[in-house]
Amino acid sequence: MRPFRFGVLHTTRGGILPVEKWTQAAIQLEKLGYSTVFWQDHFSTRAYDPIAMLASAASVTKTLNIGSLVFAVDFRHPTILAKAA
């Protein structure tokens, strides 16, 4: 039986996290044993691009999985989104 894993979803409801604090948070999440971090993509709130933020988390961690719950494709051309991912 596989061990149970935990993930974290970053939301912008409490305000946005500066990039430096975000990368520090990703490192801490990995140290605490979390397996995955998710970033939301919403244009209705003031937030950073999920691809850039998830890439920054991946650049400072070794085992942390990254993902976006959904991409707001109404605001992104599918070809550009596929190329960025």
Short mmCIF file of C-alpha atoms in Angstrom, two decimals:
data_model
loop_
_atom_site.label_atom_id
_atom_site.label_comp_id
_atom_site.label_asym_id
_atom_site.label_seq_id
_atom_site.Cartn_x
_atom_site.Cartn_y
_atom_site.Cartn_z
CA MET A 1 0.00 0.00 0.00
CA ARG A 2 1.32 3.43 -0.95
CA PRO A 3 1.80 6.01 1.79
CA PHE A 4 -0.72 8.83 2.04
CA ARG A 5 0.51 12.12 0.56
CA PHE A 6 -0.46 15.72 1.33
CA GLY A 7 -0.52 18.75 -0.93
CA VAL A 8 -0.99 22.49 -0.51
CA LEU A 9 -3.03 24.94 -2.59
CA HIS A 10 -1.80 28.52 -2.73
CA THR A 11 -4.69 30.96 -2.98
CA THR A 12 -4.68 34.73 -3.28
CA ARG A 13 -7.55 35.37 -0.87
CA GLY A 14 -5.25 36.68 1.86
CA GLY A 15 -3.18 38.74 -0.57
CA ILE A 16 -0.31 37.73 -2.78
CA LEU A 17 2.93 36.36 -1.45
CA PRO A 18 6.13 38.06 -2.68
CA VAL A 19 8.21 35.79 -4.93
CA GLU A 20 11.05 35.52 -2.40
CA LYS A 21 8.67 34.35 0.32
CA TRP A 22 7.00 31.96 -2.12
CA THR A 23 10.27 30.16 -2.87
CA GLN A 24 11.07 30.02 0.85
CA ALA A 25 7.61 28.57 1.47
CA ALA A 26 8.18 25.92 -1.22
CA ILE A 27 11.45 24.89 0.45
CA GLN A 28 9.72 24.69 3.83
CA LEU A 29 6.82 22.66 2.42
CA GLU A 30 9.28 20.15 1.00
CA LYS A 31 11.11 19.94 4.34
CA LEU A 32 7.80 19.32 6.11
CA GLY A 33 7.11 16.36 3.82
CA TYR A 34 4.38 17.75 1.58
CA SER A 35 4.32 16.06 -1.81
CA THR A 36 2.61 18.65 -4.02
CA VAL A 37 1.93 22.35 -4.29
CA PHE A 38 -0.78 23.84 -6.50
CA TRP A 39 -1.17 27.41 -7.76
CA GLN A 40 -4.48 28.80 -9.00
CA ASP A 41 -4.97 30.71 -12.24
CA HIS A 42 -7.54 33.48 -11.90
CA PHE A 43 -7.68 36.86 -13.58
CA SER A 44 -10.28 38.17 -11.16
CA THR A 45 -7.66 38.57 -8.43
CA ARG A 46 -4.28 40.24 -8.35
CA ALA A 47 -1.97 37.26 -8.71
CA TYR A 48 1.20 36.15 -10.42
CA ASP A 49 1.28 33.83 -13.42
CA PRO A 50 0.97 30.22 -12.23
CA ILE A 51 3.53 28.84 -14.67
CA ALA A 52 6.19 31.29 -13.49
CA MET A 53 5.42 30.71 -9.82
CA LEU A 54 5.36 26.94 -10.12
CA ALA A 55 8.63 27.05 -12.07
CA SER A 56 10.19 29.10 -9.27
CA ALA A 57 9.07 26.49 -6.73
CA ALA A 58 10.49 23.70 -8.89
CA SER A 59 13.81 25.52 -9.19
CA VAL A 60 14.42 25.52 -5.43
CA THR A 61 13.09 22.05 -4.51
CA LYS A 62 14.02 18.49 -5.45
CA THR A 63 11.00 16.31 -4.64
CA LEU A 64 8.04 18.71 -4.53
CA ASN A 65 5.50 18.08 -7.30
CA ILE A 66 3.86 21.16 -8.82
CA GLY A 67 0.55 21.71 -10.52
CA SER A 68 -2.19 24.12 -11.47
CA LEU A 69 -5.74 23.12 -10.69
CA VAL A 70 -6.96 24.77 -13.88
CA PHE A 71 -5.81 27.31 -16.44
CA ALA A 72 -8.17 30.11 -17.44
CA VAL A 73 -8.05 29.31 -21.15
CA ASP A 74 -10.59 32.02 -21.94
CA PHE A 75 -7.74 34.46 -21.30
CA ARG A 76 -4.88 32.37 -22.75
CA HIS A 77 -4.40 31.20 -26.30
CA PRO A 78 -4.09 27.39 -26.18
CA THR A 79 -0.94 27.36 -28.33
CA ILE A 80 0.85 29.87 -26.09
CA LEU A 81 -0.26 27.99 -22.96
CA ALA A 82 1.01 24.66 -24.35
CA LYS A 83 4.33 26.24 -25.27
CA ALA A 84 4.75 27.79 -21.81
CA ALA A 85 3.96 24.53 -20.02
#
